[in-house]
XYZ file of C-alpha atoms in Angstrom:
72
model
C 20.118 95.886 -38.186
C 21.228 99.409 -39.175
C 19.828 100.718 -35.858
C 21.829 98.154 -33.896
C 24.993 99.168 -35.732
C 24.322 102.852 -35.102
C 23.759 102.139 -31.395
C 27.011 100.119 -31.262
C 28.882 102.983 -32.885
C 27.528 105.467 -30.345
C 28.517 103.192 -27.468
C 31.960 102.613 -28.970
C 32.489 106.367 -29.400
C 32.001 106.757 -25.660
C 34.968 104.457 -24.910
C 38.562 105.665 -24.496
C 40.427 105.702 -27.839
C 42.604 102.695 -26.992
C 39.513 100.613 -26.285
C 37.886 101.877 -29.522
C 40.964 100.717 -31.462
C 40.970 97.315 -29.720
C 37.230 96.870 -30.455
C 37.784 97.821 -34.092
C 40.566 95.233 -34.416
C 38.256 92.551 -33.006
C 35.500 93.542 -35.481
C 37.876 93.575 -38.452
C 39.439 90.247 -37.477
C 36.010 88.633 -37.181
C 34.967 89.995 -40.547
C 38.200 88.777 -42.155
C 37.866 85.289 -40.692
C 34.260 85.060 -41.966
C 35.428 86.000 -45.444
C 38.035 83.280 -45.402
C 35.619 80.559 -44.274
C 34.389 78.671 -47.293
C 31.243 77.388 -45.612
C 29.479 76.770 -42.303
C 31.460 73.537 -41.673
C 34.727 75.542 -41.793
C 33.288 78.032 -39.301
C 32.159 75.240 -36.958
C 35.559 73.589 -37.215
C 37.232 76.864 -36.266
C 34.990 77.221 -33.238
C 35.256 73.590 -32.058
C 36.943 73.377 -28.682
C 37.070 77.130 -28.274
C 34.542 77.311 -25.440
C 35.431 76.192 -21.890
C 32.675 73.994 -20.494
C 32.087 71.245 -18.017
C 32.992 67.736 -19.077
C 29.378 66.587 -19.228
C 28.070 69.747 -20.935
C 26.901 68.106 -24.143
C 25.083 65.329 -22.251
C 23.614 67.518 -19.521
C 22.967 70.805 -21.352
C 19.319 70.910 -20.306
C 20.434 70.763 -16.659
C 22.872 73.629 -17.085
C 20.600 75.784 -19.249
C 17.178 75.147 -17.672
C 17.871 73.576 -14.284
C 16.269 70.232 -15.068
C 17.427 67.096 -13.242
C 20.634 65.526 -14.458
C 20.209 62.421 -16.626
C 23.141 60.545 -15.025
């Protein structure tokens, strides 16, 4: 994990300063929201509805992920 963080820091340091600041804000916001979540259910509730997907995504996820035939 430390190596991944070190690699991320190196890549971030190569960005323009404004993008570094924006990235840092995203990281800090994410950390803060994780601290405030009491448990996994709170985190899931926060994430619910936050991803744009096709209407039949939950029913047909195998089709969209792996290319299997739709279940219709």
